[in-house]
Amino acid sequence: LRFTNISAEKATLWWSPPENDVTHLTEGYEYEFRVMAENGAGVGPPSGTSRLFKCREPTSSPSAPTLVKVIDSTKTSITLEWTKPVFDGGMQIIGYIIEMCKASLEEWHRVNTQTCIQTRYTVTDLEPGEEYKFRVCAVNGAGKGETSEIPNAVQALDRLTSPEIDIDADFKQTHIVKNGGTVTLHIPFRGKPAPLATWTKADGELGVMVDINTTETFSTLTIENCTRYDAGKYTLVIAENQYGQGEPYEMSEPIIATEEPAPPKRLDVIDTTATTASLVWMKPEHDGGSRITGYIVETRKKGSDRWVVGGQTKSLKMVLEGLVENTEYEFRVKAQNDTGVSYPRDALTSVIVKEPRIEPTADLSGINKQLITCKTGSSFAIDIPISGRPAPKVTWKNVLFFIFTVPPSPPTRPDVVSVSATAIAIKWDVPYHDGGSQVTGYWIEKKERNTILWVRENKIPCLECHYKVSTLIEGLEYQFRVYAMNIAGLSKASEASRPVLALNPVGMYYFNNY
């Protein structure tokens, strides 16, 4: 704080801004301020009160709207369109002001008395053929912003444009309407002069209940009291005007007019038991324009007036259970779709639920001449067709059992497990098939290298899968093979073992492979 121009009656005071602003204020509230001076003698009286200040972010007028352009015109009107300003000045845009002037005068005046809320405005009451300039500015709480002017002067004339159709998502979807309902197709279009519009139906003519309403900007097709004959695809055809010809537009998805399906055809009871009845039927003549979702089968006792739902199914047959034996029943079936249920189809006659009596029979015609081929170790079955109601009890009589045995398959190739100068021990595995009879023993044969003669080694059958061959000549090379034996005889010889020298082991066994 410093003083200048000091006199007996006054002094001028200078001070620097405070180090800190006023803080902890509430946004949106209005505040008043005053200042008091302080020196060594104390605090002086306050200054006068400031004007009201509203606590909010700093604001200014908005920037100019962008892309101001003319989108339509007639002899007496011009329609403008623009986009919002890039900067709103920190406050909400409350509207727009449109100004215009004749291109020859450059005298601007406001068009709209009330601010325009939308980003589109139609200026009316213009002189036909006159050229005009337009500009637009945005308005917020701080005031008017900068203006944005159309690039060139525009003349008030009727515009000629070729027809165009505006298709929304609702028109592109499948329209499903119940029998007797109403469906409406609404299509907006553009074009000057206003084009003519007609509707057609693929694969047929428009029904008598079709009502078409066409204006300069849209066409509406309404079908009242729909039936399945109204189902199909509809096309809007836009006729040409002086400026061009429009393209027809066909619905991508059809109108589906649905009703209840026709009744199923011919219901028959094909079988009964003591507590069940088997029914079959045929598909309806038509599905009512909607897929058949199932069938409802109903039943009632003869003489009763109350139908009871016996079950539902998606197939063309059903077995009703829980019926009372020796009771006469009536049956009927209904078809169902998304719209509703058809009229019922009744069975031709009522049926007494009972177990039918059919004499049991067995067809043995194919047994005597039947040839059965079966591999060793496999099994086989003999099938005999039988029939009868109730289901007959089957027993086999005079059955003869035969046991067929054959020699077993060969044992596996013998392996040498130990070697000395006069003895060699071998082992093997049992045959893959025993031939239908238990293996009772094994016979072992040996052969020296320089001979083709195999000599049986054991005098009695070997009962285990290993054997020690003794009394060998040191230094000679030997091979061994094994036979399996059962009640039917000997198997074929196994594969010969590897050649091995009869020597005392030194380090490790020596095998000569050739």
XYZ file of C-alpha atoms in Angstrom:
514
model
C 0.000 0.000 0.000
C 1.399 3.435 -0.936
C 0.163 7.057 -0.789
C 0.491 9.799 -3.364
C -0.824 13.359 -3.745
C -0.993 13.830 0.027
C -2.516 17.128 1.269
C -4.222 18.407 4.405
C -7.581 17.152 3.228
C -6.927 14.102 0.983
C -4.491 11.454 -0.213
C -4.439 8.944 -3.084
C -3.897 5.290 -2.155
C -2.412 2.586 -4.436
C -2.274 -1.123 -3.716
C -1.473 -4.346 -5.505
C -4.063 -7.034 -6.211
C -4.535 -9.515 -3.364
C -2.456 -12.635 -3.407
C -5.575 -14.831 -3.492
C -9.009 -14.559 -5.124
C -12.227 -14.939 -3.183
C -12.755 -18.701 -2.864
C -15.288 -21.213 -1.521
C -18.166 -19.662 -3.457
C -21.177 -21.681 -4.663
C -21.727 -21.889 -8.406
C -24.984 -20.294 -9.532
C -25.287 -17.954 -6.496
C -25.123 -14.136 -6.775
C -22.685 -12.175 -4.570
C -21.945 -8.498 -3.615
C -18.527 -7.219 -2.481
C -17.095 -4.198 -0.540
C -13.583 -3.117 0.550
C -12.245 -1.767 3.885
C -8.847 -0.140 4.423
C -6.673 -0.954 7.416
C -3.696 0.847 9.002
C -2.007 0.981 12.367
C -4.959 2.857 13.830
C -7.448 0.188 12.800
C -9.947 -0.702 10.089
C -11.736 2.055 8.245
C -15.379 2.125 7.168
C -16.385 -0.120 4.217
C -16.654 1.094 0.680
C -19.897 1.157 -1.217
C -21.370 -2.222 -2.199
C -20.491 -3.579 -5.647
C -23.071 -4.696 -8.193
C -24.288 -8.283 -8.109
C -21.950 -10.921 -9.534
C -23.209 -14.424 -10.407
C -20.689 -17.169 -9.659
C -20.169 -19.169 -12.886
C -17.572 -19.967 -15.496
C -16.470 -17.047 -17.655
C -18.901 -16.578 -20.607
C -19.003 -14.757 -23.884
C -21.194 -14.617 -26.953
C -21.082 -17.740 -29.174
C -19.135 -18.179 -32.379
C -20.856 -18.098 -35.758
C -22.964 -21.052 -36.970
C -21.293 -23.196 -39.623
C -22.372 -24.515 -43.017
C -25.281 -22.150 -43.606
C -26.932 -23.326 -46.830
C -30.168 -23.264 -48.825
C -31.888 -26.655 -48.918
C -35.149 -25.746 -50.667
C -36.937 -22.901 -52.362
C -40.237 -21.941 -53.964
C -41.416 -18.786 -55.731
C -42.185 -17.149 -52.380
C -40.023 -18.984 -49.805
C -36.473 -20.151 -49.145
C -35.523 -22.778 -46.556
C -32.173 -22.430 -44.753
C -30.254 -24.998 -42.738
C -27.074 -24.708 -40.646
C -25.101 -26.445 -37.933
C -24.488 -25.349 -34.361
C -21.539 -23.051 -33.529
C -18.272 -24.722 -32.622
C -18.074 -22.570 -29.439
C -21.195 -21.790 -27.422
C -19.515 -19.077 -25.294
C -19.715 -21.187 -22.153
C -23.509 -20.991 -22.041
C -26.386 -22.847 -23.629
C -27.462 -21.677 -27.078
C -31.012 -20.340 -26.637
C -31.798 -19.769 -30.319
C -30.838 -18.247 -33.640
C -31.543 -14.947 -35.403
C -31.969 -14.939 -39.190
C -31.345 -11.793 -41.188
C -31.825 -11.134 -44.894
C -31.461 -8.498 -47.542
C -32.109 -8.117 -51.233
C -28.895 -8.740 -53.119
C -29.262 -5.410 -54.931
C -29.813 -3.260 -51.781
C -27.529 -4.703 -49.045
C -29.962 -3.466 -46.387
C -30.032 -6.160 -43.712
C -33.064 -6.663 -41.489
C -34.167 -9.340 -39.054
C -36.564 -12.000 -40.335
C -37.768 -13.817 -37.212
C -39.273 -11.898 -34.310
C -38.754 -14.846 -31.960
C -35.441 -16.701 -31.813
C -35.467 -19.887 -33.857
C -34.822 -22.965 -31.703
C -34.128 -25.379 -34.576
C -31.221 -25.296 -37.031
C -33.618 -24.923 -39.961
C -35.881 -22.041 -40.930
C -38.152 -21.197 -43.871
C -38.281 -17.540 -44.888
C -41.671 -16.761 -46.440
C -43.427 -13.905 -48.267
C -40.579 -13.353 -50.721
C -40.902 -11.732 -54.131
C -40.879 -14.316 -56.944
C -37.643 -14.266 -58.940
C -35.877 -11.821 -56.565
C -32.340 -12.624 -55.339
C -31.685 -12.620 -51.590
C -28.800 -12.934 -49.161
C -29.155 -14.534 -45.714
C -27.068 -14.716 -42.572
C -27.548 -16.436 -39.212
C -26.179 -15.802 -35.715
C -26.526 -17.750 -32.487
C -27.747 -16.255 -29.210
C -26.833 -17.207 -25.625
C -27.164 -15.496 -22.253
C -24.292 -13.161 -23.076
C -25.921 -11.921 -26.268
C -25.695 -12.314 -30.039
C -22.724 -14.061 -31.570
C -20.977 -13.637 -34.872
C -22.989 -14.061 -38.076
C -22.464 -16.607 -40.829
C -23.644 -15.754 -44.359
C -24.589 -18.022 -47.247
C -21.860 -18.035 -49.915
C -23.961 -16.646 -52.771
C -27.234 -14.882 -53.311
C -30.157 -17.210 -53.975
C -33.197 -16.617 -56.171
C -36.756 -17.336 -55.030
C -37.734 -19.995 -57.569
C -39.443 -23.375 -57.540
C -36.785 -26.085 -57.368
C -37.130 -29.158 -59.591
C -35.803 -32.354 -57.986
C -36.099 -35.999 -58.974
C -38.184 -38.230 -56.698
C -36.389 -39.832 -53.723
C -37.722 -42.270 -51.126
C -36.862 -42.139 -47.411
C -36.895 -45.661 -45.991
C -36.774 -46.244 -42.237
C -35.912 -49.433 -40.345
C -39.574 -50.223 -39.638
C -40.347 -50.654 -43.341
C -37.425 -53.089 -43.806
C -38.607 -55.594 -41.207
C -41.152 -58.391 -41.508
C -44.679 -57.241 -40.671
C -46.724 -59.934 -38.942
C -50.441 -59.315 -38.480
C -53.104 -61.658 -37.177
C -56.138 -62.639 -39.178
C -58.606 -59.731 -39.155
C -55.971 -57.222 -38.068
C -54.728 -54.054 -39.783
C -51.281 -53.259 -41.162
C -50.049 -49.855 -42.378
C -47.015 -49.122 -44.562
C -45.860 -45.482 -44.505
C -43.155 -44.216 -46.886
C -42.016 -40.560 -47.007
C -40.620 -39.256 -50.309
C -39.352 -36.050 -51.873
C -39.554 -34.489 -55.311
C -40.642 -31.307 -57.071
C -43.092 -31.101 -58.619
C -44.746 -33.628 -56.320
C -44.363 -37.069 -57.941
C -47.159 -39.550 -58.396
C -46.972 -42.743 -56.323
C -48.550 -46.157 -56.911
C -48.390 -49.469 -55.048
C -48.107 -52.979 -56.485
C -47.975 -56.449 -54.944
C -45.578 -59.170 -56.017
C -47.264 -62.333 -57.301
C -50.763 -60.913 -57.213
C -53.104 -57.962 -57.212
C -53.911 -55.586 -54.394
C -56.842 -56.778 -52.283
C -60.191 -55.031 -52.103
C -59.500 -54.015 -48.493
C -56.361 -52.050 -49.449
C -56.566 -48.280 -48.921
C -53.871 -45.971 -50.377
C -53.391 -42.365 -49.251
C -50.777 -40.271 -51.082
C -49.772 -36.641 -50.437
C -46.933 -34.473 -51.759
C -44.522 -35.877 -49.145
C -45.601 -39.438 -48.315
C -47.709 -42.423 -49.362
C -49.509 -44.789 -46.997
C -50.875 -48.252 -47.775
C -53.353 -49.671 -45.239
C -54.798 -53.195 -45.301
C -57.784 -53.752 -43.032
C -59.235 -57.107 -42.015
C -56.115 -58.968 -43.196
C -56.275 -62.553 -44.369
C -53.531 -64.930 -45.459
C -54.228 -63.909 -49.059
C -52.859 -60.429 -48.252
C -49.434 -61.868 -47.371
C -46.549 -60.988 -49.684
C -44.140 -58.240 -50.741
C -45.395 -54.789 -51.711
C -43.620 -52.290 -53.973
C -43.966 -48.495 -53.985
C -43.552 -47.137 -57.523
C -42.671 -43.430 -57.781
C -43.628 -42.033 -61.185
C -41.460 -39.493 -62.962
C -41.915 -35.741 -62.769
C -40.500 -32.986 -64.994
C -37.066 -33.343 -63.384
C -36.546 -37.087 -63.390
C -37.853 -40.561 -62.686
C -37.906 -42.225 -59.286
C -36.762 -45.759 -58.528
C -39.354 -48.272 -57.280
C -38.767 -49.688 -53.807
C -39.743 -53.236 -52.876
C -40.022 -54.400 -49.279
C -36.979 -56.489 -48.307
C -39.172 -58.560 -45.986
C -42.795 -59.563 -46.699
C -46.017 -58.880 -44.882
C -47.094 -62.085 -43.174
C -50.838 -62.148 -42.594
C -51.552 -64.999 -40.208
C -54.664 -66.839 -39.098
C -55.398 -70.090 -37.343
C -54.360 -73.148 -39.372
C -56.797 -75.518 -41.002
C -57.708 -78.671 -39.019
C -55.371 -81.677 -39.352
C -56.434 -84.223 -41.947
C -57.666 -87.759 -41.136
C -57.171 -88.805 -37.524
C -56.793 -92.610 -37.110
C -56.406 -94.869 -34.059
C -53.899 -97.506 -35.184
C -53.384 -99.475 -31.966
C -54.554 -99.883 -28.377
C -53.388 -101.632 -25.222
C -55.090 -102.010 -21.855
C -54.247 -98.379 -20.951
C -52.995 -96.663 -24.131
C -54.106 -95.639 -27.611
C -51.811 -94.851 -30.558
C -53.020 -92.079 -32.898
C -51.725 -90.764 -36.246
C -52.896 -87.886 -38.452
C -51.883 -85.787 -41.482
C -50.807 -82.149 -41.799
C -53.473 -79.431 -42.249
C -54.447 -78.168 -45.687
C -52.737 -74.845 -44.868
C -50.780 -73.435 -41.919
C -52.608 -70.079 -41.775
C -49.539 -68.160 -42.939
C -47.515 -69.080 -39.853
C -45.432 -72.166 -39.093
C -47.240 -75.002 -37.281
C -45.821 -75.082 -33.739
C -47.531 -78.262 -32.527
C -50.654 -80.361 -32.145
C -53.072 -80.745 -29.228
C -54.711 -84.154 -28.749
C -57.940 -84.332 -26.735
C -60.017 -87.247 -25.524
C -63.338 -87.882 -23.809
C -65.291 -90.886 -22.679
C -68.201 -91.914 -24.840
C -71.336 -90.086 -23.696
C -69.437 -87.326 -21.874
C -69.500 -83.705 -23.051
C -66.139 -82.734 -21.516
C -63.010 -82.939 -23.632
C -59.714 -83.442 -21.781
C -56.279 -82.562 -23.183
C -54.382 -85.822 -23.471
C -51.096 -84.303 -24.589
C -49.235 -82.044 -27.013
C -46.665 -82.964 -29.639
C -44.804 -81.564 -32.641
C -44.966 -84.822 -34.614
C -47.860 -86.396 -36.523
C -48.404 -89.209 -34.045
C -48.926 -89.684 -30.335
C -49.481 -92.421 -27.760
C -52.084 -91.462 -25.148
C -51.455 -93.116 -21.792
C -53.435 -93.486 -18.576
C -56.686 -94.629 -20.216
C -59.179 -96.960 -18.524
C -59.348 -100.513 -19.870
C -62.573 -101.597 -21.594
C -63.772 -97.971 -21.784
C -64.960 -96.423 -25.052
C -63.210 -93.157 -25.979
C -63.520 -90.458 -28.630
C -60.427 -88.634 -29.895
C -59.721 -85.375 -31.721
C -56.637 -83.312 -32.640
C -56.033 -79.587 -33.251
C -53.188 -77.796 -35.055
C -51.556 -74.766 -33.445
C -49.510 -71.819 -34.780
C -48.466 -68.417 -33.403
C -51.923 -67.001 -34.119
C -54.029 -69.626 -32.402
C -55.566 -73.101 -32.555
C -57.443 -74.674 -35.470
C -60.840 -76.314 -35.407
C -60.576 -79.949 -34.212
C -60.382 -83.025 -36.413
C -62.324 -85.965 -34.911
C -61.493 -89.628 -35.340
C -63.957 -91.420 -37.610
C -65.245 -93.691 -34.842
C -64.930 -94.140 -31.117
C -62.595 -96.882 -29.842
C -62.785 -99.287 -26.882
C -59.431 -99.287 -25.111
C -58.372 -102.900 -24.502
C -55.537 -105.285 -25.172
C -56.113 -106.969 -28.555
C -55.972 -110.783 -28.647
C -53.618 -112.121 -31.330
C -52.506 -115.766 -31.332
C -48.737 -116.033 -30.836
C -46.660 -117.268 -33.758
C -42.969 -117.817 -34.415
C -41.473 -117.690 -37.900
C -38.993 -120.584 -38.160
C -38.827 -120.578 -41.944
C -35.306 -119.227 -42.041
C -33.766 -121.530 -39.449
C -33.296 -124.884 -41.261
C -31.496 -123.421 -44.248
C -29.643 -120.742 -42.361
C -25.840 -120.917 -42.654
C -23.976 -119.428 -39.727
C -20.282 -118.634 -40.065
C -18.412 -117.801 -36.872
C -14.725 -117.256 -36.216
C -12.970 -119.069 -33.414
C -13.433 -117.224 -30.135
C -16.418 -115.194 -31.413
C -20.124 -115.572 -30.591
C -23.272 -115.579 -32.722
C -27.034 -115.165 -32.200
C -30.072 -116.721 -33.882
C -33.016 -114.311 -34.327
C -36.540 -115.718 -34.641
C -39.433 -113.300 -35.409
C -42.374 -113.729 -33.030
C -45.777 -112.011 -32.843
C -48.835 -112.070 -30.614
C -50.922 -109.887 -28.279
C -50.431 -109.757 -25.369
C -46.703 -110.177 -25.882
C -46.077 -113.958 -25.786
C -43.669 -115.620 -23.394
C -40.868 -117.343 -25.322
C -39.044 -120.503 -24.222
C -36.541 -122.690 -26.095
C -37.137 -126.448 -26.169
C -35.078 -129.386 -27.443
C -31.992 -127.209 -27.546
C -28.813 -129.155 -28.317
C -25.470 -127.817 -27.154
C -22.315 -128.549 -29.131
C -18.764 -127.704 -28.127
C -16.415 -127.221 -31.040
C -12.676 -127.174 -30.369
C -9.732 -126.610 -32.680
C -6.004 -126.482 -32.042
C -4.834 -123.248 -30.433
C -2.977 -120.498 -32.225
C 0.854 -120.516 -31.961
C 2.562 -119.139 -28.869
C 4.577 -115.958 -29.204
C 8.202 -115.959 -30.381
C 10.498 -117.390 -27.646
C 12.945 -114.984 -25.968
C 16.353 -116.061 -24.573
C 16.635 -115.133 -20.887
C 19.957 -116.780 -19.885
C 22.908 -118.521 -21.619
C 25.745 -120.830 -20.482
C 28.140 -123.191 -22.262
C 25.725 -126.142 -21.976
C 22.261 -124.630 -21.302
C 19.985 -121.869 -22.585
C 16.751 -120.690 -20.856
C 13.813 -119.386 -22.954
C 10.321 -117.947 -22.290
C 7.165 -117.136 -24.313
C 3.552 -115.979 -23.947
C 0.339 -118.005 -24.222
C -1.463 -118.224 -27.616
C -3.886 -115.489 -28.645
C -6.692 -118.113 -29.017
C -6.948 -121.350 -27.058
C -9.114 -122.982 -29.775
C -12.110 -123.400 -27.476
C -10.248 -125.692 -25.085
C -7.718 -125.021 -22.352
C -4.036 -125.233 -23.355
C -2.638 -128.368 -21.665
C 1.068 -127.950 -22.408
C 3.876 -126.857 -24.715
C 6.452 -128.703 -26.837
C 9.883 -127.150 -27.481
C 12.104 -127.786 -30.518
C 15.720 -126.772 -31.153
C 17.906 -126.494 -34.270
C 21.646 -126.134 -34.752
C 22.896 -123.485 -37.156
C 24.269 -125.731 -39.907
C 21.237 -128.008 -40.164
C 17.618 -127.688 -41.236
C 16.412 -130.391 -38.877
C 14.338 -129.380 -35.859
C 14.565 -131.768 -32.878
C 12.009 -132.009 -30.055
C 13.669 -131.168 -26.752
C 11.210 -132.098 -23.967
C 9.987 -135.633 -23.361
C 6.797 -134.576 -21.612
C 4.676 -131.439 -22.194
C 5.942 -128.277 -20.504
C 3.185 -126.812 -18.352
C 4.702 -123.333 -17.916
C 5.658 -120.606 -20.399
C 9.390 -121.007 -19.792
C 11.919 -123.847 -20.262
C 15.661 -124.522 -19.828
C 17.307 -126.472 -22.685
C 20.280 -128.517 -21.352
C 23.054 -130.801 -22.727
C 24.054 -128.323 -25.409
C 27.446 -128.347 -27.129
C 29.619 -125.387 -26.191
C 30.302 -122.997 -29.043
C 27.418 -124.120 -31.246
C 24.669 -121.719 -32.318
C 21.019 -122.680 -31.578
C 17.470 -121.556 -32.375
C 14.235 -122.568 -30.585
C 10.505 -122.710 -31.360
C 7.400 -123.720 -29.337
C 4.087 -125.549 -29.997
C 0.922 -125.156 -27.874
C -1.334 -128.163 -27.253
C -5.003 -128.587 -26.288
C -7.519 -131.427 -26.493
C -7.844 -130.909 -30.256
C -4.139 -131.186 -30.973
C -1.012 -129.110 -31.584
C -0.865 -125.550 -32.824
C 1.393 -124.400 -35.578
C 4.988 -123.719 -34.553
C 5.787 -120.324 -33.140
C 8.222 -118.002 -34.850
C 11.829 -119.172 -34.270
C 13.886 -117.369 -31.656
C 16.996 -115.382 -32.471
C 20.168 -117.499 -32.971
C 22.295 -117.686 -29.791
C 25.762 -119.224 -29.043
C 26.118 -121.698 -26.194
C 28.927 -119.936 -24.302
C 29.572 -118.910 -20.767
C 28.690 -115.233 -20.498
C 31.559 -112.716 -20.560
C 30.367 -109.152 -19.977
C 27.076 -109.402 -21.829
C 25.210 -111.854 -24.045
C 26.257 -112.135 -27.626
C 23.565 -112.665 -30.256
C 24.379 -113.252 -33.887
C 21.620 -111.643 -35.937
C 21.288 -112.719 -39.554
